[in-house]
PDB file of C-alpha atoms and ligand atoms in Angstrom:
ATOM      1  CA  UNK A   1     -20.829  29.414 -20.862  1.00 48.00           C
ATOM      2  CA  UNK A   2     -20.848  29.857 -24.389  1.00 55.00           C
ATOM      3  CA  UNK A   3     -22.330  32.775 -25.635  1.00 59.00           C
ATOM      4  CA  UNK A   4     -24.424  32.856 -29.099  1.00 63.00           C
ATOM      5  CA  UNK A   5     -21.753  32.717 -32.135  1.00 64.00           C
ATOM      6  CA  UNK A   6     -22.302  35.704 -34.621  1.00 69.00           C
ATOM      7  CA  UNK A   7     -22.646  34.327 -37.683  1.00 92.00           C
ATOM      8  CA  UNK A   8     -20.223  34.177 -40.783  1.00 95.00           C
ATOM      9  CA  UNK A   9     -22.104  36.049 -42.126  1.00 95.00           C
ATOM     10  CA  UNK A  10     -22.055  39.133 -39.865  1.00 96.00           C
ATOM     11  CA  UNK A  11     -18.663  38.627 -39.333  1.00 97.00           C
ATOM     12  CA  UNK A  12     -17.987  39.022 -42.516  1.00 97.00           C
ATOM     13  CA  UNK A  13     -20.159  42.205 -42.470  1.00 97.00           C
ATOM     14  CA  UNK A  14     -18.442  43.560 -39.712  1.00 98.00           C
ATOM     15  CA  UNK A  15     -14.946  42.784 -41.003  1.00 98.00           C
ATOM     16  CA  UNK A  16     -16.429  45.120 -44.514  1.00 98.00           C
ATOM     17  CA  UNK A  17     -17.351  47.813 -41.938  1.00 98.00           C
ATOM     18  CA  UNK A  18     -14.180  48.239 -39.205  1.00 98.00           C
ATOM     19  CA  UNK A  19     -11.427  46.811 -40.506  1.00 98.00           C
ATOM     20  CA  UNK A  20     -12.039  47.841 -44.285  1.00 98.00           C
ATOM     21  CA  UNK A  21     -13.755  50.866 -44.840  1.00 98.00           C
ATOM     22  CA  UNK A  22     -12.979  52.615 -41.473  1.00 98.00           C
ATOM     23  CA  UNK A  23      -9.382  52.163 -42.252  1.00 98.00           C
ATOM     24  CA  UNK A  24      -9.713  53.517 -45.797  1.00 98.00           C
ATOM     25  CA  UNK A  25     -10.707  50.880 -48.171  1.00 98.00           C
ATOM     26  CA  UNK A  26     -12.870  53.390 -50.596  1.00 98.00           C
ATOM     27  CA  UNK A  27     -13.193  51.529 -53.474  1.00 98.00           C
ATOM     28  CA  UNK A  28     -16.683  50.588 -53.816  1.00 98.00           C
ATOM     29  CA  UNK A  29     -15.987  47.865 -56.334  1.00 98.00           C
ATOM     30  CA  UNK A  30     -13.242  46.003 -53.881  1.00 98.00           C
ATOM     31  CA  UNK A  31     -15.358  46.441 -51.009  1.00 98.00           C
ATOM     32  CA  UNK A  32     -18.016  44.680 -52.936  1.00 98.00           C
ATOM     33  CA  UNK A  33     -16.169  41.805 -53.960  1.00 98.00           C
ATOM     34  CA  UNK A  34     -14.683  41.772 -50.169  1.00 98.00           C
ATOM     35  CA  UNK A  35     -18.676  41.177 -49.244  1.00 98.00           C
ATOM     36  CA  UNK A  36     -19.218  38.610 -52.133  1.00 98.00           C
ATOM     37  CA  UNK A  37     -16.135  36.343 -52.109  1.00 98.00           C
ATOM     38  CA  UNK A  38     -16.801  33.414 -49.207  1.00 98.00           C
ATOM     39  CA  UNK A  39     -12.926  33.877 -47.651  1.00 98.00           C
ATOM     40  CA  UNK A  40     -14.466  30.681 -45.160  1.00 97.00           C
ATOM     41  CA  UNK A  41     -13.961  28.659 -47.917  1.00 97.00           C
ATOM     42  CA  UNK A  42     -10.389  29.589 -48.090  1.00 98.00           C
ATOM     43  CA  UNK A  43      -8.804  28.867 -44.778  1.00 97.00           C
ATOM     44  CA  UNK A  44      -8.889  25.229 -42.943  1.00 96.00           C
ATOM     45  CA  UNK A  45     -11.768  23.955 -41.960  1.00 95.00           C
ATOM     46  CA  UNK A  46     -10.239  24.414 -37.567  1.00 94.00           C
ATOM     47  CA  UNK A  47     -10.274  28.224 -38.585  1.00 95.00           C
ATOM     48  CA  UNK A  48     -13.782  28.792 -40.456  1.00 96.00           C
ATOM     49  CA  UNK A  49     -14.666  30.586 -37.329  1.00 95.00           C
ATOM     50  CA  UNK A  50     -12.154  32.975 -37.411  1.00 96.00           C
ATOM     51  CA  UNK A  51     -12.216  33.948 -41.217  1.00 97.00           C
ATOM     52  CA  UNK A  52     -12.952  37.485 -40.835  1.00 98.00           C
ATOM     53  CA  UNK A  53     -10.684  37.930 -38.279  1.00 97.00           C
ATOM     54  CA  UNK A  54      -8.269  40.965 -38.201  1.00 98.00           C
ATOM     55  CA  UNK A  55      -5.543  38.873 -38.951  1.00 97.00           C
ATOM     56  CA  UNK A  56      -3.265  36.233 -41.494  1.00 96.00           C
ATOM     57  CA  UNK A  57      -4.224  32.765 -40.790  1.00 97.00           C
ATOM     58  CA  UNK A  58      -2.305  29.850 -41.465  1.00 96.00           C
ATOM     59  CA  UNK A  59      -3.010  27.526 -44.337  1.00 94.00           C
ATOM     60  CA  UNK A  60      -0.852  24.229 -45.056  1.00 92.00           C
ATOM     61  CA  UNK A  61       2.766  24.158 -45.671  1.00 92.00           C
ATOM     62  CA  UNK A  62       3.478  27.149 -43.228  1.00 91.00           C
ATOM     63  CA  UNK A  63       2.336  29.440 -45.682  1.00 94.00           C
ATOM     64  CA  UNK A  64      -0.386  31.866 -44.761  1.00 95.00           C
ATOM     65  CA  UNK A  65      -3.705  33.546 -46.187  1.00 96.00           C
ATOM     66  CA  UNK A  66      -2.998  37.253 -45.959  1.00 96.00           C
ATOM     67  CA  UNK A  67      -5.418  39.827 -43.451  1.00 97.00           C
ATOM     68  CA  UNK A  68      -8.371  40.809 -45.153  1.00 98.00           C
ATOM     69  CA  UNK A  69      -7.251  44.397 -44.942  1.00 98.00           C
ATOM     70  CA  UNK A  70      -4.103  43.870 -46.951  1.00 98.00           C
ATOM     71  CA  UNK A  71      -5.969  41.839 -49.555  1.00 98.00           C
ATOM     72  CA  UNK A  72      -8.341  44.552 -49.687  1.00 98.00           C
ATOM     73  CA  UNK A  73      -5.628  47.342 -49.948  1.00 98.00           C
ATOM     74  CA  UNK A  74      -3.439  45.507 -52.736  1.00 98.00           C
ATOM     75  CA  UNK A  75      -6.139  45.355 -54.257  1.00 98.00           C
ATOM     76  CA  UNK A  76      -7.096  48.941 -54.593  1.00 98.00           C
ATOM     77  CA  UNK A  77      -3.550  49.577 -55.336  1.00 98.00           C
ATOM     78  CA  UNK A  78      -3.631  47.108 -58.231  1.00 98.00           C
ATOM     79  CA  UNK A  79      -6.811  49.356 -59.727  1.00 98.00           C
ATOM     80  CA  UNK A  80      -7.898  46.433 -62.029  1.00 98.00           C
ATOM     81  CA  UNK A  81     -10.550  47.033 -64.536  1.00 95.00           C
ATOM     82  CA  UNK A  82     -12.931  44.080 -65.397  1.00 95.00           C
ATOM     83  CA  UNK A  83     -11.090  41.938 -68.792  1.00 97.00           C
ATOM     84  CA  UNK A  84      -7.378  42.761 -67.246  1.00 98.00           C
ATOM     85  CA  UNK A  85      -4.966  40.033 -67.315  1.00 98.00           C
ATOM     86  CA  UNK A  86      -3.425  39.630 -63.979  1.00 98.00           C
ATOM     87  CA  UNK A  87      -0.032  37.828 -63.156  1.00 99.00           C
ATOM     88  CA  UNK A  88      -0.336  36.731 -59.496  1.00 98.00           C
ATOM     89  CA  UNK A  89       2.332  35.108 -58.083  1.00 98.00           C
ATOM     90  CA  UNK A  90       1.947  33.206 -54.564  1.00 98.00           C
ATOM     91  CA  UNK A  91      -1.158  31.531 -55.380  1.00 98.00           C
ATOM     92  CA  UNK A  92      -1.767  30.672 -51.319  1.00 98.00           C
ATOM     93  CA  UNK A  93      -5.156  29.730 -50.965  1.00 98.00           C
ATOM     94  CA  UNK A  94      -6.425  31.130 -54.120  1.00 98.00           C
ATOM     95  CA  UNK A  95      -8.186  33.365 -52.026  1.00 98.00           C
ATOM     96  CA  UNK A  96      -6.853  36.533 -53.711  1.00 98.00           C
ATOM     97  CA  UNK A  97      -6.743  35.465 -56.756  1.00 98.00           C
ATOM     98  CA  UNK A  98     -10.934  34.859 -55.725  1.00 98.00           C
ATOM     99  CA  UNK A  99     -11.075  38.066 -55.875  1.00 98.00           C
ATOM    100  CA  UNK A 100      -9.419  39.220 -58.803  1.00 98.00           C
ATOM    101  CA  UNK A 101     -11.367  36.935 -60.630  1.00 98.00           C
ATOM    102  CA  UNK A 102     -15.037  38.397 -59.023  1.00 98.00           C
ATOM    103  CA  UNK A 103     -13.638  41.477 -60.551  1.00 98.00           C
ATOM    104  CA  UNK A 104     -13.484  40.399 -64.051  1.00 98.00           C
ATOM    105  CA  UNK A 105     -10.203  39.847 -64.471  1.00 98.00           C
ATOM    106  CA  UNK A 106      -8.036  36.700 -65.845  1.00 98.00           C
ATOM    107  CA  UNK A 107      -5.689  35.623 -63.559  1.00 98.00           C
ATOM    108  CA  UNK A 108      -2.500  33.567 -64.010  1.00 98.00           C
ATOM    109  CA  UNK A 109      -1.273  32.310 -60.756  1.00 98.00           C
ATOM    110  CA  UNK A 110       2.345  30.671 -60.091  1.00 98.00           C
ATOM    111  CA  UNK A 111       2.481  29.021 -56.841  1.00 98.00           C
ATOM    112  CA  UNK A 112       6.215  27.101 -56.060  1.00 98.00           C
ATOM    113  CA  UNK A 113       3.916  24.342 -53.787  1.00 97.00           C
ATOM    114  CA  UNK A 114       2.354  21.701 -55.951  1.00 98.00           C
ATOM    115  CA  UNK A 115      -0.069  20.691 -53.275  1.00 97.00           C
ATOM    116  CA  UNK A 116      -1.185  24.146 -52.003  1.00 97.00           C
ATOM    117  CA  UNK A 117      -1.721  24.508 -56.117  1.00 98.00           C
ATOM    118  CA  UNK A 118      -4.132  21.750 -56.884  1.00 98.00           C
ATOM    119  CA  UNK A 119      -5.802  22.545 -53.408  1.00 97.00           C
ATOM    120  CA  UNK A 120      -6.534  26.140 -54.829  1.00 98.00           C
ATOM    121  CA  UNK A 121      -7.137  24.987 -58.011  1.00 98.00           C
ATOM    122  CA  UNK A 122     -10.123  22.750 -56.735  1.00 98.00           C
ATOM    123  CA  UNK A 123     -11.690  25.295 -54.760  1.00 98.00           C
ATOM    124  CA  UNK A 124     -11.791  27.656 -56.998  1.00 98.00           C
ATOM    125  CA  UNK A 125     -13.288  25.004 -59.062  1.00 98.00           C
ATOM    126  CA  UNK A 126     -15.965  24.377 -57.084  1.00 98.00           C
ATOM    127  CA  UNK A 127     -16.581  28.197 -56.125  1.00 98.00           C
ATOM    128  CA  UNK A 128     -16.820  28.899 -59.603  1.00 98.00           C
ATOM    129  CA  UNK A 129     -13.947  31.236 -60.782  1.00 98.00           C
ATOM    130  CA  UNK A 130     -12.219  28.239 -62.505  1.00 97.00           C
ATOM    131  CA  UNK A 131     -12.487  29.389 -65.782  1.00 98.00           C
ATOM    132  CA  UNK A 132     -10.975  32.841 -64.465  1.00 98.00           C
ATOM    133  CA  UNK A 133      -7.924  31.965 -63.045  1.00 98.00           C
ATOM    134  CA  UNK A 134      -4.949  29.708 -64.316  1.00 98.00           C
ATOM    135  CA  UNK A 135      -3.086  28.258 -61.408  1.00 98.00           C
ATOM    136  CA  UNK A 136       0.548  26.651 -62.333  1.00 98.00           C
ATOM    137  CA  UNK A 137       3.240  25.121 -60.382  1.00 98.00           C
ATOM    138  CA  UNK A 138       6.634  26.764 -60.247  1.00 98.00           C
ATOM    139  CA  UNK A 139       8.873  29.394 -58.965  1.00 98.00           C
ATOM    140  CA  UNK A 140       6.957  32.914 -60.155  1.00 98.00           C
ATOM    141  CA  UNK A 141       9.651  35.086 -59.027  1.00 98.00           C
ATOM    142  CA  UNK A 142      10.907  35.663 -62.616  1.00 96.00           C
ATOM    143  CA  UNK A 143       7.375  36.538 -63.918  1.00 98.00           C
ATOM    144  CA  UNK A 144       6.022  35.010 -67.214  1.00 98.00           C
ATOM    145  CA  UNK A 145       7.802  36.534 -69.814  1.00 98.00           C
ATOM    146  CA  UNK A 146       5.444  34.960 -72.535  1.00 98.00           C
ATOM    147  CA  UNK A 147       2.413  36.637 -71.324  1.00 98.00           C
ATOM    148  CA  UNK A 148       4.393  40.005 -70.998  1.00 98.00           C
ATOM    149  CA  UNK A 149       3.574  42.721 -71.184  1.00 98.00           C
ATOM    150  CA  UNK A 150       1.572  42.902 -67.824  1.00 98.00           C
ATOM    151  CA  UNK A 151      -1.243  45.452 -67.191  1.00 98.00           C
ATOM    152  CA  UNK A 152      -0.913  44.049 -63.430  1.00 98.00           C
ATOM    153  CA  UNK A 153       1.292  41.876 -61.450  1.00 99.00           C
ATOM    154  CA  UNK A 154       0.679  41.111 -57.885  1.00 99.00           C
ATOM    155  CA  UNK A 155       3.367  39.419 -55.717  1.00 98.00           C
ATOM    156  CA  UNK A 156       1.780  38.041 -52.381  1.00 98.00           C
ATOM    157  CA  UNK A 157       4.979  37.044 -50.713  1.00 98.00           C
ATOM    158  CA  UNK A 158       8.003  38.699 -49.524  1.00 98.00           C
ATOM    159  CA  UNK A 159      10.650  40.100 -51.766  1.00 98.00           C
ATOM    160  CA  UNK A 160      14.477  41.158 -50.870  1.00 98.00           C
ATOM    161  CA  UNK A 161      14.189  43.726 -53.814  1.00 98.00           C
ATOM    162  CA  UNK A 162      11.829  44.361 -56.702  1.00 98.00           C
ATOM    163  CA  UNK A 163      12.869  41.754 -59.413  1.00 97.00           C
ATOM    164  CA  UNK A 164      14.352  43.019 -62.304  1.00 97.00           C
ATOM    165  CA  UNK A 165      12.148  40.820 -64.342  1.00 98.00           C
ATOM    166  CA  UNK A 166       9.086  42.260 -63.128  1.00 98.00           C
ATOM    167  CA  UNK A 167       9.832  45.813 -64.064  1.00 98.00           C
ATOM    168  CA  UNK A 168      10.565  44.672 -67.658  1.00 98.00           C
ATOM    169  CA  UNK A 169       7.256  42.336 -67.910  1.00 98.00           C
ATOM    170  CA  UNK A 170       4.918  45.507 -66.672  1.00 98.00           C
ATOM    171  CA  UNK A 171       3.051  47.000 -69.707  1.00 98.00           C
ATOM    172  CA  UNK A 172       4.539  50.342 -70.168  1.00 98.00           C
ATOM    173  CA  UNK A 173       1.267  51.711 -70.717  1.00 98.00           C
ATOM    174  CA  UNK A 174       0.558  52.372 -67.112  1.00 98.00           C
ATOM    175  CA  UNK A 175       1.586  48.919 -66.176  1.00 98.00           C
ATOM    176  CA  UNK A 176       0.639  48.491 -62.104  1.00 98.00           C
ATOM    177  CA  UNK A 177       3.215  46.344 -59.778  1.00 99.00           C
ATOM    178  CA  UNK A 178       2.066  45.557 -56.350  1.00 99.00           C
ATOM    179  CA  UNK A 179       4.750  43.773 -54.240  1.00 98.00           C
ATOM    180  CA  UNK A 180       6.103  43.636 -50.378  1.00 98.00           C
ATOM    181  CA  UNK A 181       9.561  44.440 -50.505  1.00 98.00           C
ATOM    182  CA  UNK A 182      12.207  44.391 -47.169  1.00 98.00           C
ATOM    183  CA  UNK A 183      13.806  42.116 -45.205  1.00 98.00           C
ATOM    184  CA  UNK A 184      12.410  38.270 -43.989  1.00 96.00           C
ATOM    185  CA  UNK A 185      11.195  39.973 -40.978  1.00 96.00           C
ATOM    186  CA  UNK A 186       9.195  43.093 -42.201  1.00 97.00           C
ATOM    187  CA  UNK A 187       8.800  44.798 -45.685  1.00 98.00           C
ATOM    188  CA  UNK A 188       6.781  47.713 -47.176  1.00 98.00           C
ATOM    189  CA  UNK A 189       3.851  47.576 -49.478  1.00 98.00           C
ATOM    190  CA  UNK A 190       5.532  48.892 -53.123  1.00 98.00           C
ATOM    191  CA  UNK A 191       3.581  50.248 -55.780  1.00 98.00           C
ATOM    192  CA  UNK A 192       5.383  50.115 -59.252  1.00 98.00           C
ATOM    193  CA  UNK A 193       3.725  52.462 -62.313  1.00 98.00           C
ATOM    194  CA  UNK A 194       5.608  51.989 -65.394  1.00 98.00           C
ATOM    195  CA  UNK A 195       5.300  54.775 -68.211  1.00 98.00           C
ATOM    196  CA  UNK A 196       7.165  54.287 -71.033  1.00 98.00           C
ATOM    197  CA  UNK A 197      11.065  53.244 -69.532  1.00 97.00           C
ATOM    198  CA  UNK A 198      10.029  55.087 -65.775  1.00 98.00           C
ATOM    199  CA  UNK A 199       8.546  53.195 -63.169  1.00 98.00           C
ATOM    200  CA  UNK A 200       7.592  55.312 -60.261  1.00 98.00           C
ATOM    201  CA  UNK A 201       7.989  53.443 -57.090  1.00 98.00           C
ATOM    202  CA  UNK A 202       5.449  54.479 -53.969  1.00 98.00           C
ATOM    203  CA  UNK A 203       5.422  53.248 -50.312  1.00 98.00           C
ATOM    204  CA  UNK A 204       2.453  52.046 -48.796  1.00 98.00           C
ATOM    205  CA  UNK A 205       3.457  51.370 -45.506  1.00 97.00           C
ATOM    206  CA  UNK A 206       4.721  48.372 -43.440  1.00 97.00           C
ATOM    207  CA  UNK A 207       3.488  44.794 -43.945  1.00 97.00           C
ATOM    208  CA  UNK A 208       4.382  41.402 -43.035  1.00 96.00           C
ATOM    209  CA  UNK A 209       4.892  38.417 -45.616  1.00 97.00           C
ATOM    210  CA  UNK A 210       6.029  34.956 -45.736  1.00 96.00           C
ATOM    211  CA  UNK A 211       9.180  34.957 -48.034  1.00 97.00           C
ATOM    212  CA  UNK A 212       9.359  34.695 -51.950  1.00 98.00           C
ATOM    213  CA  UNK A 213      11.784  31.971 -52.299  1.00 98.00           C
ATOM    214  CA  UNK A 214      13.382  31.695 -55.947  1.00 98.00           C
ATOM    215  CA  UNK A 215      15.185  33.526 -58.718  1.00 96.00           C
ATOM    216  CA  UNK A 216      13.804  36.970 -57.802  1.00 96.00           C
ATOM    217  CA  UNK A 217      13.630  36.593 -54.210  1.00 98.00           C
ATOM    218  CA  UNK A 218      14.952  35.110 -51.155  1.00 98.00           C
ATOM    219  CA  UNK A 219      17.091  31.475 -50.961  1.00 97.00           C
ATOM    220  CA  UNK A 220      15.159  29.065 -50.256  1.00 88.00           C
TER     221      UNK A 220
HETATM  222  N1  SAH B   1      -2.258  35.099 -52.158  1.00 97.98           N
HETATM  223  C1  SAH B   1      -2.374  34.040 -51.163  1.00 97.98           C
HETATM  224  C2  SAH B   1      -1.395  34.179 -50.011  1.00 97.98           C
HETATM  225  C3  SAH B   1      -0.073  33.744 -50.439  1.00 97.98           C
HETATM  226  S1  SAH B   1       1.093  33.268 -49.214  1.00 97.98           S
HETATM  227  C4  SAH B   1      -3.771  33.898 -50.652  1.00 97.98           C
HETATM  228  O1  SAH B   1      -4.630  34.695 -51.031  1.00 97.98           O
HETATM  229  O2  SAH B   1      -4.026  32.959 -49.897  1.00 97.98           O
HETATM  230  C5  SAH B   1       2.497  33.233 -50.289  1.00 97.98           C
HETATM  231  C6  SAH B   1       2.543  32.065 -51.221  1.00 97.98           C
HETATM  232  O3  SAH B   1       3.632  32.281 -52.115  1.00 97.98           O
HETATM  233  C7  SAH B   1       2.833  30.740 -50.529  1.00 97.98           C
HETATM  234  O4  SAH B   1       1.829  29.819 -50.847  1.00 97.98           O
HETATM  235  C8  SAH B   1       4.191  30.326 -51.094  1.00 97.98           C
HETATM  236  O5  SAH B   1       4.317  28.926 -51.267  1.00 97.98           O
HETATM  237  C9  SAH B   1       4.209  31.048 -52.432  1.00 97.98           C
HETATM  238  N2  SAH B   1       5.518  31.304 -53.015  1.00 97.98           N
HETATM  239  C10 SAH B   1       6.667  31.669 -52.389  1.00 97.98           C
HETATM  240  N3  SAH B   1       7.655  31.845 -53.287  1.00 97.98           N
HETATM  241  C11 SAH B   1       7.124  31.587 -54.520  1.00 97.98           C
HETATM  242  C12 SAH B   1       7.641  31.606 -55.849  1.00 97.98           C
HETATM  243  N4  SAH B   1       8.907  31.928 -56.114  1.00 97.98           N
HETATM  244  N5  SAH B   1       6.799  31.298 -56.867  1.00 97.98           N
HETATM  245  C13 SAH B   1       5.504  30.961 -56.630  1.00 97.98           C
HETATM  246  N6  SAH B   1       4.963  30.931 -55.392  1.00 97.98           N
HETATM  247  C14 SAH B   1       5.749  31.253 -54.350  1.00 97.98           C
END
């Protein structure tokens, strides 16, 4: 027998309460865009159902939409302020870059997979951050040295190391990094905060990422 479904809409509710804010997600204004930003839209249409689930789902091309807790907690790491430029890089879904954008900020996504690109880039069309976000195909994991320096760069995919080219793109104002750095298998979350020529490097914790492949990151 099948029991009543709860709707998206409570799910998505739910997914706020226990897997955000009980785990530490404090930032009222991430939280908020968390509750705002329809992540149904984002995954195929098979997995609607499970969008708030407690996990990555898969998207095309083997590539994944993160966990909503890990978008959520990059997110606070990245401490955006409404008008920042953002360099994304791993557009996905566009889901992240979603909500970036419902934060005020201008994002400028690479993503190496031309169809996953003008998949995002139609969706976020037709959700309405369009104008926000900048979607273009190629392999990010060199940055975009013309629209250095940086206030914030987010890497959603795997890296072996943090690229060289990153470091040098972040504005040295207080410049924020957020990127998963390890092995294939497993990485940790790494904040990067550059002042002046230091960068102080933090650990997060563990997290799990589909590769970078490129320049800056893994063969592919
Ligand atoms: N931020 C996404 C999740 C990204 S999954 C979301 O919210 O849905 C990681 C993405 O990075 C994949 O789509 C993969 O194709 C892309 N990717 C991997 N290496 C890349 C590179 N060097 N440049 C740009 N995109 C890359």
């Amino acid at each position: 027998m099948n029991g009543p479904r709860p709707s998206l809409d409570q799910a998505r509710a739910d997914m706020i309460e226990y897997q955000l804010r009980l785990r530490g997600i404090a930032d009222p204004r991430v939280l908020q865009a968390m509750a705002e930003v329809p992540r149904e839209e984002f995954v195929p249409d098979w997995a609607r159902r499970y969008a708030y689930a407690d996990e990555a789902l898969p998207i095309a091309h083997g590539q994944t939409i993160s966990q909503p807790y890990i978008v959520a907690r990059m997110t606070e790491l990245l401490a955006v302020r409404p008008g920042d430029r953002v360099l994304e890089i791993g557009t996905g879904s566009g889901y992240q870059a979603a909500i970036l954008a419902h934060l005020g900020c201008s994002v400028v996504s690479y993503e190496r997979q031309a169809e996953l690109a003008a998949e995002a880039r139609e969706r976020l069309e037709r959700l309405g951050y369009g104008r926000f976000v900048e979607i273009r195909v190629g392999d990010g994991s060199l940055g975009d040295p013309e629209g250095a320096p940086w206030p914030r760069i987010i890497v959603t995919a795997a890296a072996p190391r943090i690229p060289e080219a990153l470091r040098e793109q972040l504005d040295p104002d207080g410049g924020r990094l957020v990127i998963p750095v390890g092995p294939r298998t497993h990485q940790e979350l790494m904040l990067v905060v550059r002042r002046g020529d230091e960068w102080q490097e933090t650990s997060d914790g563990p997290c799990v990422f589909v590769p970078l492949i490129g320049e800056g990151g893994f063969p592919g």
